[in-house]
CSV table of C-alpha atoms in Angstrom, one decimal:
chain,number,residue,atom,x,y,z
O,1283,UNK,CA,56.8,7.8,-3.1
O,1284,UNK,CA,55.5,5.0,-0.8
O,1285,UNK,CA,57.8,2.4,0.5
O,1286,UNK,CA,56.0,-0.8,-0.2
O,1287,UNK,CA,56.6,-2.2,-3.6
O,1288,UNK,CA,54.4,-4.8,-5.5
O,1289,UNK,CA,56.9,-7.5,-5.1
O,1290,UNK,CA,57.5,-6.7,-1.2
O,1291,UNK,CA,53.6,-7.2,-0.7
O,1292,UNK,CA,53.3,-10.2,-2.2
O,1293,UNK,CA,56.6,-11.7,0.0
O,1294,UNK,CA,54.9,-10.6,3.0
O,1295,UNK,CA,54.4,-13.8,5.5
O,1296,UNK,CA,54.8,-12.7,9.0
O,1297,UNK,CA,51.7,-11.1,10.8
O,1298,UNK,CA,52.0,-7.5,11.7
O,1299,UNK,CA,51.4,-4.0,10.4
O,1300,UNK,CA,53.9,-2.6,7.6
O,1301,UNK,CA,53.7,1.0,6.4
O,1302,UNK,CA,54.0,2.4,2.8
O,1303,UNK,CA,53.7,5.9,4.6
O,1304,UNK,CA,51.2,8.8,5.0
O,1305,UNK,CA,49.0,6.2,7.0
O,1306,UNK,CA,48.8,3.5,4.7
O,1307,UNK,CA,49.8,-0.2,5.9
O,1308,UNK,CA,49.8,-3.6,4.6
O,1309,UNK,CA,48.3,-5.9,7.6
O,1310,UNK,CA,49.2,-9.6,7.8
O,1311,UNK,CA,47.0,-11.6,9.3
O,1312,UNK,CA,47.9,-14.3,11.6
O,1313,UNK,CA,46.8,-17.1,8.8
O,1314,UNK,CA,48.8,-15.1,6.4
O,1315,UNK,CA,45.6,-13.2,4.8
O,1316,UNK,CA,46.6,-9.6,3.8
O,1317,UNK,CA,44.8,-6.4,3.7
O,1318,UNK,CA,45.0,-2.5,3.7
O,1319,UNK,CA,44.4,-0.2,6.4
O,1320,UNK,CA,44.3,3.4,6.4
O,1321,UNK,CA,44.9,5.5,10.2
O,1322,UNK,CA,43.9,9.2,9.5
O,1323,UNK,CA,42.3,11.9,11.9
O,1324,UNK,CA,38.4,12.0,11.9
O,1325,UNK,CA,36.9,14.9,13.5
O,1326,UNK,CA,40.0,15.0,15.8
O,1327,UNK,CA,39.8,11.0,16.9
O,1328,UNK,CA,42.3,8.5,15.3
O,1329,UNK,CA,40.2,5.4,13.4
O,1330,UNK,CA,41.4,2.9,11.2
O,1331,UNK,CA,39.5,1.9,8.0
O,1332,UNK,CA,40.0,-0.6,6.2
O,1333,UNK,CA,40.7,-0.5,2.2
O,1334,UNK,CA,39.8,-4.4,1.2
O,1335,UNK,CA,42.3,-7.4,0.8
O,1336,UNK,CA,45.3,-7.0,-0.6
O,1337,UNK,CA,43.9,-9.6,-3.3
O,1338,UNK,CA,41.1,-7.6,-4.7
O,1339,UNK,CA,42.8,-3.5,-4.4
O,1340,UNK,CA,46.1,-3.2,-6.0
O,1341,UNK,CA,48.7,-1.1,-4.3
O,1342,UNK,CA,48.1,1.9,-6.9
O,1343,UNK,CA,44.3,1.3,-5.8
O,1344,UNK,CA,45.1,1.8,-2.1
O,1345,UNK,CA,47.1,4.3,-2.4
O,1346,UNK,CA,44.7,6.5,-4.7
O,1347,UNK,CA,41.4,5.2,-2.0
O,1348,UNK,CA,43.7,6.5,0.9
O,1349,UNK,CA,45.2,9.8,-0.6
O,1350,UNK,CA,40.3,10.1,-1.2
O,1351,UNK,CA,39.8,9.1,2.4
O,1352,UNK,CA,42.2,11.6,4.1
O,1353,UNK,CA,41.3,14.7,1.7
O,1354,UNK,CA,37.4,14.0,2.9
O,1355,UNK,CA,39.0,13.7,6.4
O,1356,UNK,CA,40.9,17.1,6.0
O,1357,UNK,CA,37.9,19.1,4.8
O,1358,UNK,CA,35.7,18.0,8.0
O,1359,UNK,CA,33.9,14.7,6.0
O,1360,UNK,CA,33.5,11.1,7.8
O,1361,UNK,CA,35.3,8.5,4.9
O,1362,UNK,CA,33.7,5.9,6.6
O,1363,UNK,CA,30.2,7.5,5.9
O,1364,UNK,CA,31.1,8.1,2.3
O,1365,UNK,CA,32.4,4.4,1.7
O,1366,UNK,CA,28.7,2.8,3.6
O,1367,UNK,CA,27.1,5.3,1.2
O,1368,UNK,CA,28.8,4.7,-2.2
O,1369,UNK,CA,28.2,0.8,-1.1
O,1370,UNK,CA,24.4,0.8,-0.7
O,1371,UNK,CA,22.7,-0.5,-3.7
O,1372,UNK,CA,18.9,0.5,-4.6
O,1373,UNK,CA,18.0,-2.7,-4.0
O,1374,UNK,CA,19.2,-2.9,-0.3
O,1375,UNK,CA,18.0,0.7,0.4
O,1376,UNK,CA,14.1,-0.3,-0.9
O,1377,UNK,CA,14.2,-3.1,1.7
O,1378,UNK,CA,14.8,-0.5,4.7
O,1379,UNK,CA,12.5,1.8,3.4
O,1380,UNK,CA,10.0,-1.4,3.3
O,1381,UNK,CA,10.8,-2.4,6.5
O,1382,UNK,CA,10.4,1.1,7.6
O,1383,UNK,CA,7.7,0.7,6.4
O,1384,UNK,CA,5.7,-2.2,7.3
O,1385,UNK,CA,4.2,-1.3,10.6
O,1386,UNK,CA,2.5,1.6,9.2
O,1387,UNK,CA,0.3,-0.9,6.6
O,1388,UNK,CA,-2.7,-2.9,8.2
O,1389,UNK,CA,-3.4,-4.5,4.4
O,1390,UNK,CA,-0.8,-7.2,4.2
O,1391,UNK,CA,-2.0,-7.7,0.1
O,1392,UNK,CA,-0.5,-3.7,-0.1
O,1393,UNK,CA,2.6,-4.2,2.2
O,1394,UNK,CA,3.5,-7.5,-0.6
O,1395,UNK,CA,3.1,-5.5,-4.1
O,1396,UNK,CA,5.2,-2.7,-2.3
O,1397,UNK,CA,8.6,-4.6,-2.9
O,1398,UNK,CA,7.8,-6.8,-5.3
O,1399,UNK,CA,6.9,-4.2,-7.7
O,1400,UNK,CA,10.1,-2.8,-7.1
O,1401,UNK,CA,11.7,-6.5,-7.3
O,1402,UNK,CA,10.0,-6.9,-10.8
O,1403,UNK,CA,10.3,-3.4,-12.7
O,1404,UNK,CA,13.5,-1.6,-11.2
O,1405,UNK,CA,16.0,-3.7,-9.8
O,1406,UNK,CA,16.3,-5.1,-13.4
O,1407,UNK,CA,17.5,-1.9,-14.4
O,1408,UNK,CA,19.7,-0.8,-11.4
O,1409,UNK,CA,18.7,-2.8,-7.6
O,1410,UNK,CA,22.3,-3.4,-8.1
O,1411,UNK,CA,23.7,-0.2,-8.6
O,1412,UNK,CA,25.0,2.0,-5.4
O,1413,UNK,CA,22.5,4.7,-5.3
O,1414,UNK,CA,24.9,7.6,-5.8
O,1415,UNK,CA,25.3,6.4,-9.5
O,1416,UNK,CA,21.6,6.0,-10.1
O,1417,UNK,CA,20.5,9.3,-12.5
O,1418,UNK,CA,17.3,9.6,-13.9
O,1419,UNK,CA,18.4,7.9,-17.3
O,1420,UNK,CA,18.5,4.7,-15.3
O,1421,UNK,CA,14.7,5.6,-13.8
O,1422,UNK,CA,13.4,6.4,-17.4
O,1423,UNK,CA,15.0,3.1,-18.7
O,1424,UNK,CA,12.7,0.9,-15.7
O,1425,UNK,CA,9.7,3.0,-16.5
O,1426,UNK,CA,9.0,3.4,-20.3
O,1427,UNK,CA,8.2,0.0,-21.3
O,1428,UNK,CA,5.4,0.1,-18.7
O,1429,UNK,CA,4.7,3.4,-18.7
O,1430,UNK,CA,2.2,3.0,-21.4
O,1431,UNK,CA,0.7,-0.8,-21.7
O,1432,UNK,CA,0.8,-0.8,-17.8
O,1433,UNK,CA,0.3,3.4,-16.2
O,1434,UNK,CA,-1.5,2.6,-12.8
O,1435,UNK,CA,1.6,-0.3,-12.2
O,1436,UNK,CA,4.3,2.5,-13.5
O,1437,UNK,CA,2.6,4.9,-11.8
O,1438,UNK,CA,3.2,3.4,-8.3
O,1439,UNK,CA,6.5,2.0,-9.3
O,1440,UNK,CA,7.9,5.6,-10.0
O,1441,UNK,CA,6.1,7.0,-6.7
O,1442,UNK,CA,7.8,4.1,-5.0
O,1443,UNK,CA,11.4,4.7,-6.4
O,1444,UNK,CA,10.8,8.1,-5.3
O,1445,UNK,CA,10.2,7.4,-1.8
O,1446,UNK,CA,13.4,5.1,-1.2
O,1447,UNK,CA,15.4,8.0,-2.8
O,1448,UNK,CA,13.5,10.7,-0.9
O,1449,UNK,CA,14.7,8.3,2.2
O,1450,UNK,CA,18.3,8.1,0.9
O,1451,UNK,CA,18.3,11.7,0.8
O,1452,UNK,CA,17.2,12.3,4.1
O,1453,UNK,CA,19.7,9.9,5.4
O,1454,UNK,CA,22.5,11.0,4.3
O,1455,UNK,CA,23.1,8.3,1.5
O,1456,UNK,CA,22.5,10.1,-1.4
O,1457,UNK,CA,23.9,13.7,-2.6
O,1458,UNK,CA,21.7,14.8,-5.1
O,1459,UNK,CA,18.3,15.6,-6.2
O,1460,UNK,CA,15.7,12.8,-5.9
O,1461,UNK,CA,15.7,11.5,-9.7
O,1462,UNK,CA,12.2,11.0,-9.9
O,1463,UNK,CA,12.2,14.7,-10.0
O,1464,UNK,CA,11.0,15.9,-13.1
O,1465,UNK,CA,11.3,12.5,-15.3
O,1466,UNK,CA,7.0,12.9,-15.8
O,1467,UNK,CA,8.4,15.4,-19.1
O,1468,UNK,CA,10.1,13.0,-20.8
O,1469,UNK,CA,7.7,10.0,-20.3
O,1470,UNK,CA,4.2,10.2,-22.7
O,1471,UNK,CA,1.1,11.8,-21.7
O,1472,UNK,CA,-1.5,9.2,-20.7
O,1473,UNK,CA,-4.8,10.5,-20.6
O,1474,UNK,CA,-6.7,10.0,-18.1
O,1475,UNK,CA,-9.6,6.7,-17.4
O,1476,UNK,CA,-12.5,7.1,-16.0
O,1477,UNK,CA,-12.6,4.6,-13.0
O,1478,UNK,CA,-16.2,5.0,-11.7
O,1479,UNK,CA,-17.6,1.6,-10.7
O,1480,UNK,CA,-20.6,1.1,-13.2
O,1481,UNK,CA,-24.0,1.6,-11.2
O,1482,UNK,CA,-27.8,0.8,-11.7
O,1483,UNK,CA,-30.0,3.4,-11.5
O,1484,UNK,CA,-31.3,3.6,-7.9
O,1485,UNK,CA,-34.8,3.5,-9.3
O,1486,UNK,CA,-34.2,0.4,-11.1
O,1487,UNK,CA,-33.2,-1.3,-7.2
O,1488,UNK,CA,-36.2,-2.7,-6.1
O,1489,UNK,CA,-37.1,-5.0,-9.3
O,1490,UNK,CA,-33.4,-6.1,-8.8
O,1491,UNK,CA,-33.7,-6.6,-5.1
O,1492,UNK,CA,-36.8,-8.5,-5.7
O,1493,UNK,CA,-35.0,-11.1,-8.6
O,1494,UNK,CA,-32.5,-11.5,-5.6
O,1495,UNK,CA,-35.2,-12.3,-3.1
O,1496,UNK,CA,-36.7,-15.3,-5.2
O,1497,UNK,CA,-32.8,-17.0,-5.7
O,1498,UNK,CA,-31.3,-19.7,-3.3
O,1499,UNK,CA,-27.8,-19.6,-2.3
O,1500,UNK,CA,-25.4,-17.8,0.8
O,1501,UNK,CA,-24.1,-15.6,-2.5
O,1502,UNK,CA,-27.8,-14.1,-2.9
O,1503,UNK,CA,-28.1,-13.1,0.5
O,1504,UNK,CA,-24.5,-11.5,0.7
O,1505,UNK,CA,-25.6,-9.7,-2.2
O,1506,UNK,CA,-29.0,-8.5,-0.3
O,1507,UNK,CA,-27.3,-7.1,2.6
O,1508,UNK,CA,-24.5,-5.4,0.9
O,1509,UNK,CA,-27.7,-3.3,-1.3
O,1510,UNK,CA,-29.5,-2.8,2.1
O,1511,UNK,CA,-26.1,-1.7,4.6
O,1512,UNK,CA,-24.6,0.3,1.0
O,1513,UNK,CA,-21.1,-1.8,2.3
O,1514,UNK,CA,-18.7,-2.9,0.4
O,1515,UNK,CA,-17.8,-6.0,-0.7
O,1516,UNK,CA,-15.1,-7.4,1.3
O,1517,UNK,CA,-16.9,-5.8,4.3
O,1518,UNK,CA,-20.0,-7.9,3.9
O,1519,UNK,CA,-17.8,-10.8,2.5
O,1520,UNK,CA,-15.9,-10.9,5.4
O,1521,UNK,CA,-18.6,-10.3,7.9
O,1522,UNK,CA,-18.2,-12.5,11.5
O,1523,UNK,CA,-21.3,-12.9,13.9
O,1524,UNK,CA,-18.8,-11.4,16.8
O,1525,UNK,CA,-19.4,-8.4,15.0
O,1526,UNK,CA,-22.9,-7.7,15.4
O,1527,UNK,CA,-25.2,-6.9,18.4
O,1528,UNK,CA,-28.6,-6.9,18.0
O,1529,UNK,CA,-29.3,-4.6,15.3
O,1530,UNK,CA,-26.1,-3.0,15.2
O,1531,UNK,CA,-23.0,-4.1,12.9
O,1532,UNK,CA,-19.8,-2.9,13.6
O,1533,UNK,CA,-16.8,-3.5,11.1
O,1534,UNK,CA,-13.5,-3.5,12.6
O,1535,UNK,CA,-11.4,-0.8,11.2
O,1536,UNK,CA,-9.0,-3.2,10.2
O,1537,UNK,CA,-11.6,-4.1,7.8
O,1538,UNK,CA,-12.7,-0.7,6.4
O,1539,UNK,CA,-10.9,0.9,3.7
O,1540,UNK,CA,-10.3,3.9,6.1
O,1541,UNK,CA,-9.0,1.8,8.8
O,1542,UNK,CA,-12.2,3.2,10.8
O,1543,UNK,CA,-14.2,0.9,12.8
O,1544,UNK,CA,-17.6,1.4,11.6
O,1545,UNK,CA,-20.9,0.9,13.0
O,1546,UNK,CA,-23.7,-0.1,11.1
O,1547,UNK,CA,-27.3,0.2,11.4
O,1548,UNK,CA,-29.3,-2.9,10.7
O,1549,UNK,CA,-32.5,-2.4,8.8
O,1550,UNK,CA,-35.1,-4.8,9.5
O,1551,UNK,CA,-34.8,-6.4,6.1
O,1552,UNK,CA,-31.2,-6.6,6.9
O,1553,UNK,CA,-31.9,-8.4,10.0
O,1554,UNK,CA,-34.4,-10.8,8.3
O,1555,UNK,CA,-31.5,-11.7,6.2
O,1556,UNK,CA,-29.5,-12.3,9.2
O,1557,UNK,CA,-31.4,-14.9,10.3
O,1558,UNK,CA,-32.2,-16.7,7.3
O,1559,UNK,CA,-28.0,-17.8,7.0
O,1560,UNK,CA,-27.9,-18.0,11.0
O,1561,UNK,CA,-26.1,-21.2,11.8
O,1562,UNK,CA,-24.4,-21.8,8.5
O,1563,UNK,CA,-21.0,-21.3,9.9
O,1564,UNK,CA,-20.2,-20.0,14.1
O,1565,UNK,CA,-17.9,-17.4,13.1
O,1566,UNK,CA,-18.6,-16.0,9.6
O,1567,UNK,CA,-22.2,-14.8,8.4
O,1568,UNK,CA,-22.0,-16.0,5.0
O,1569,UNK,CA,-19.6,-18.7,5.0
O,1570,UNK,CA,-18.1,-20.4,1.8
O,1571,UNK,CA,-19.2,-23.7,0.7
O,1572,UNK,CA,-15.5,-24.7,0.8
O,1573,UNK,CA,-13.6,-24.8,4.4
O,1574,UNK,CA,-9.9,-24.1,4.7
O,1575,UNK,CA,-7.7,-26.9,5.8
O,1576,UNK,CA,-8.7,-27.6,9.2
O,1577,UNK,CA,-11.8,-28.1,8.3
O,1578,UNK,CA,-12.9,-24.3,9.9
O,1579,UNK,CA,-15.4,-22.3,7.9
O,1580,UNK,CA,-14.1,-19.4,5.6
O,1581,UNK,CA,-15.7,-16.5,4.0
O,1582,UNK,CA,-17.0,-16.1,0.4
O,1583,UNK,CA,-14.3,-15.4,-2.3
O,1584,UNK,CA,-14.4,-12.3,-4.1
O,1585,UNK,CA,-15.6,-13.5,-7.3
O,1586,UNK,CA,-18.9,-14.7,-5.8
O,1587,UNK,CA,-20.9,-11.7,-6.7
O,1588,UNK,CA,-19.5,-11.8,-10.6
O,1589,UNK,CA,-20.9,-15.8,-10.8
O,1590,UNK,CA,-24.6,-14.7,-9.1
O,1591,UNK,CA,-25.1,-12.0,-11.5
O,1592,UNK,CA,-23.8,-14.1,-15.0
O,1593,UNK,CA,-26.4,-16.8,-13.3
O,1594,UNK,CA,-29.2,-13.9,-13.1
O,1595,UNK,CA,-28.1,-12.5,-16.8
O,1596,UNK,CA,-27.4,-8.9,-15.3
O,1597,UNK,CA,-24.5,-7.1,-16.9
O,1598,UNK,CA,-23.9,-3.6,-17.1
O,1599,UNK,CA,-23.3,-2.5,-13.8
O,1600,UNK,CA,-20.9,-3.7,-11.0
O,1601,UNK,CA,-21.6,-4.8,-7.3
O,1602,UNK,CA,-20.1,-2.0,-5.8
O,1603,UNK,CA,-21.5,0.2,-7.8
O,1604,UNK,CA,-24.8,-0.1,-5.4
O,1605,UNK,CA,-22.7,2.1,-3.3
O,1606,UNK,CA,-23.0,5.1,-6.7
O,1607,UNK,CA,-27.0,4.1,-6.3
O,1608,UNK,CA,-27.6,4.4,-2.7
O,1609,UNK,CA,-25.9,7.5,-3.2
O,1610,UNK,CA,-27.7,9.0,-6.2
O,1611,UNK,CA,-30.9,8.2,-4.4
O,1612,UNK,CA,-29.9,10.0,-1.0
O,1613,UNK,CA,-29.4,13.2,-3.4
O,1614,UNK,CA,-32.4,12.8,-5.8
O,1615,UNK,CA,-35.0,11.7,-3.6
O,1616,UNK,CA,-34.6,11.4,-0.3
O,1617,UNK,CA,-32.9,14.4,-0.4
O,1618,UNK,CA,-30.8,13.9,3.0
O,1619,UNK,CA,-27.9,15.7,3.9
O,1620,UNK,CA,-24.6,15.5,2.2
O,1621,UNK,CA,-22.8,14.9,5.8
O,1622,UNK,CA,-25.3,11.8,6.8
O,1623,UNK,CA,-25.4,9.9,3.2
O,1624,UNK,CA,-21.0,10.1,3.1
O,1625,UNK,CA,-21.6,8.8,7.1
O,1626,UNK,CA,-23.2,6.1,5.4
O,1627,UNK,CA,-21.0,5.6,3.3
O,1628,UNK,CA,-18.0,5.8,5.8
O,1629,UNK,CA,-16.4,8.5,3.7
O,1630,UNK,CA,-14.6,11.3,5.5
O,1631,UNK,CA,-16.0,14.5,4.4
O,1632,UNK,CA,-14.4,17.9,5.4
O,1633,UNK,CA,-10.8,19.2,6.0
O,1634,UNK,CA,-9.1,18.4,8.6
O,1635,UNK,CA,-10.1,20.4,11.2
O,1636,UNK,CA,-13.9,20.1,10.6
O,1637,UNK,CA,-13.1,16.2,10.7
O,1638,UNK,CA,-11.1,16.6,13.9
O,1639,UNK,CA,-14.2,18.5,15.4
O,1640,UNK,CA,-17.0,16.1,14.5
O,1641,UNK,CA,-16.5,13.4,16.6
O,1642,UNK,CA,-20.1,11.8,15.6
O,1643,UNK,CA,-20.6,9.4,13.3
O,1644,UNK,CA,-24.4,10.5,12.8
O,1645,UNK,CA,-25.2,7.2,13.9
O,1646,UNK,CA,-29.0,7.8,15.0
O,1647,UNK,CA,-29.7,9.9,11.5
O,1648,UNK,CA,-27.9,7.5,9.6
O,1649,UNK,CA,-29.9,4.3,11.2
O,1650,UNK,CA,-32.9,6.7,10.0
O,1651,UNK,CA,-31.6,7.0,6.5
O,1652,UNK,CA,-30.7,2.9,6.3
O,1653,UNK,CA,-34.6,2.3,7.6
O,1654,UNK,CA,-36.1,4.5,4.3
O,1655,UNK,CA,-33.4,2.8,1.8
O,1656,UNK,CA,-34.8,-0.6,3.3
O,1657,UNK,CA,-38.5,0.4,2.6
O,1658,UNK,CA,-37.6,2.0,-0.7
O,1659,UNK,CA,-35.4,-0.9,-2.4
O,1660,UNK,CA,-38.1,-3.8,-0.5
O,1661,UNK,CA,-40.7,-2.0,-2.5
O,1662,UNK,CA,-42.7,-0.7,1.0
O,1663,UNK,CA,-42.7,2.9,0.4
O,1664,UNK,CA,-42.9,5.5,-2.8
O,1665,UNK,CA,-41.0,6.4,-5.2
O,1666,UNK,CA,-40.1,9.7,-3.2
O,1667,UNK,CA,-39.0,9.8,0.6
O,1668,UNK,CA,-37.6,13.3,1.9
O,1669,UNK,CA,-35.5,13.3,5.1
O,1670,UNK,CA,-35.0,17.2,5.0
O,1671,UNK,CA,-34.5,18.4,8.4
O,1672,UNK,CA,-36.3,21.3,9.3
């Protein structure tokens, strides 16, 4: 029986420390504010934790939190770590794993949807909730109502639960198995889409390229170096005159969907085209008609390409898909080797260890390769052009 009664609590005025035994006290603060403190034993050093304010934990409260504390003491636990754990909500646990995170991102765009995706479709459901009550129910709850209307969101909402739980567990704030685990058999089975970028025939190129040739406009031009370099579209977007030297274009890596720097050879098409837009804009190659708020040029937007080909009356295939064509044409007719047309491409090709060992980037077959796509999509050569090495 403890020795503190409710009454005696609430007459408590003078600062100090008063016991209600087995290492509970009442302390009085020298403003009169009150508050419980347990001293136990923890891992054989004396500590002092406290239980909350007297006027938020009753003293049945206290005394059922202390008698917890020192039985987690007894068997060799911290009570300390158990009380940070049981008080760190979802929500506050996806912002360290975010800011964990961050450094290891170069797209800021990516780094942004991480936690906001979590912000909008799971801390509804439980961001609020200490993790060790989160159980798959509450997981399932977030992720059915998007799991069908919304899969490639749901699906990176669920792998991003997963990884602030697979961080809790690692760190000590969460007991059990991730809850992620195994919650795909209760969810519907979405079958899959097919996500290839719609492409035009690579034979069907040059009568396009030549429509292109015969338009005005920095869009058009964009649009011919992008066929002639097989680049994508924020690459050749984006691209800045610091980045080329003579007839050699090197992307940044912080530009490249690999994170690769990648060097380009220029065609001399592709360098006719460069100096048709030279002096539109000192830093970017093909700048935007618009200028950002200082007056300092900016590149094209991203919807550029979709307004030049509704203005041409081409549908059916999409800009990036040139990439599909260039690629279909290096297998059906020029017949070039698998390694030099993904180099091209700046696709990594290989496991790991052959990538670790091939430390060229094919740069002198490759400019070969880009020189017979130029002459092939410009109408200068045949229909057929073999670069099979002997």
């Amino acid at each position: 029986m403890g020795k503190l009664t409710v009454k005696l609590v609430a007459s408590l005025k003078d600062p100090g420390m008063f016991s209600d035994g087995a290492g509970l006290y009442v302390r009085v603060g020298p403003t009169g504010g009150k508050s419980w403190i347990l001293r136990t034993v923890i891992h054989g050093r004396r500590r002092e934790l406290g239980l909350g304010s007297v006027s938020l934990v009753t003293l049945a409260e206290a005394r059922e939190l202390a008698h917890q504390y020192r039985k987690i003491a007894r068997e060799g636990g911290d009570p300390d770590n158990v009380r940070k754990r049981e008080s760190l909500t979802f929500a506050a646990a996806a912002d360290r794993v975010h800011k964990t995170l961050l450094p290891t991102w170069k797209n800021q765009k990516h780094a942004d949807t991480w936690l906001t995706s979590l912000e909008t479709y799971a801390f509804p459901y439980f961001g609020e909730m200490p993790l060790h009550k989160i159980t798959s129910a509450e997981v399932l709850k977030a992720l059915t109502p998007i799991w069908t209307d919304k899969h490639d969101t749901a699906k990176r909402v669920k792998q991003r639960i997963a990884a602030v739980f697979d961080w809790a567990k690692s760190a000590g704030q969460y007991p059990n198995e991730n809850p992620v685990n195994g919650i795909q058999k209760a969810l519907p089975l979405i079958k899959a889409k097919d996500n290839h970028f719609a492409s035009m025939h690579w034979r069907d190129v040059p009568d396009f390229m030549a429509a292109l040739r015969d338009r005005e406009g920095v869009s058009a031009r964009c649009l011919e170096l992008l066929i002639l370099t097989a680049s994508r579209s924020g690459e050749v977007r984006g691209a800045r005159w610091s980045e080329i030297y003579g007839d050699i274009w090197t992307i940044p890596g912080e530009r490249m969907k690999r994170g690769v720097p990648h060097r380009v050879p220029l065609s001399p098409e592709a360098i006719l085209i460069l100096e048709r837009v030279r002096g539109l804009d000192p830093e970017f190659v093909f700048p935007s008609v618009q200028r950002d708020k200082s007056g300092a040029g900016k590149p094209q937007s991203n919807m550029v390409f979709k307004a030049l080909l509704k203005r041409m009356d081409r549908q059916g295939f999409t800009v990036h898909g040139f990439r599909s064509s260039f690629r279909d044409w290096c297998s059906e007719s020029a017949k070039v080797d698998r390694e030099v047309a993904e180099a091209a491409l700046s696709h990594a090709t290989g496991n790991a260890v052959e990538r670790a060992y091939a430390r060229s980037d094919l740069f002198d077959r490759r400019r070969e390769l880009m020189d017979a796509w130029d002459r092939f999509v410009t109408g200068n050569s045949g229909d057929v052009v073999e670069l099979v090495r002997a």
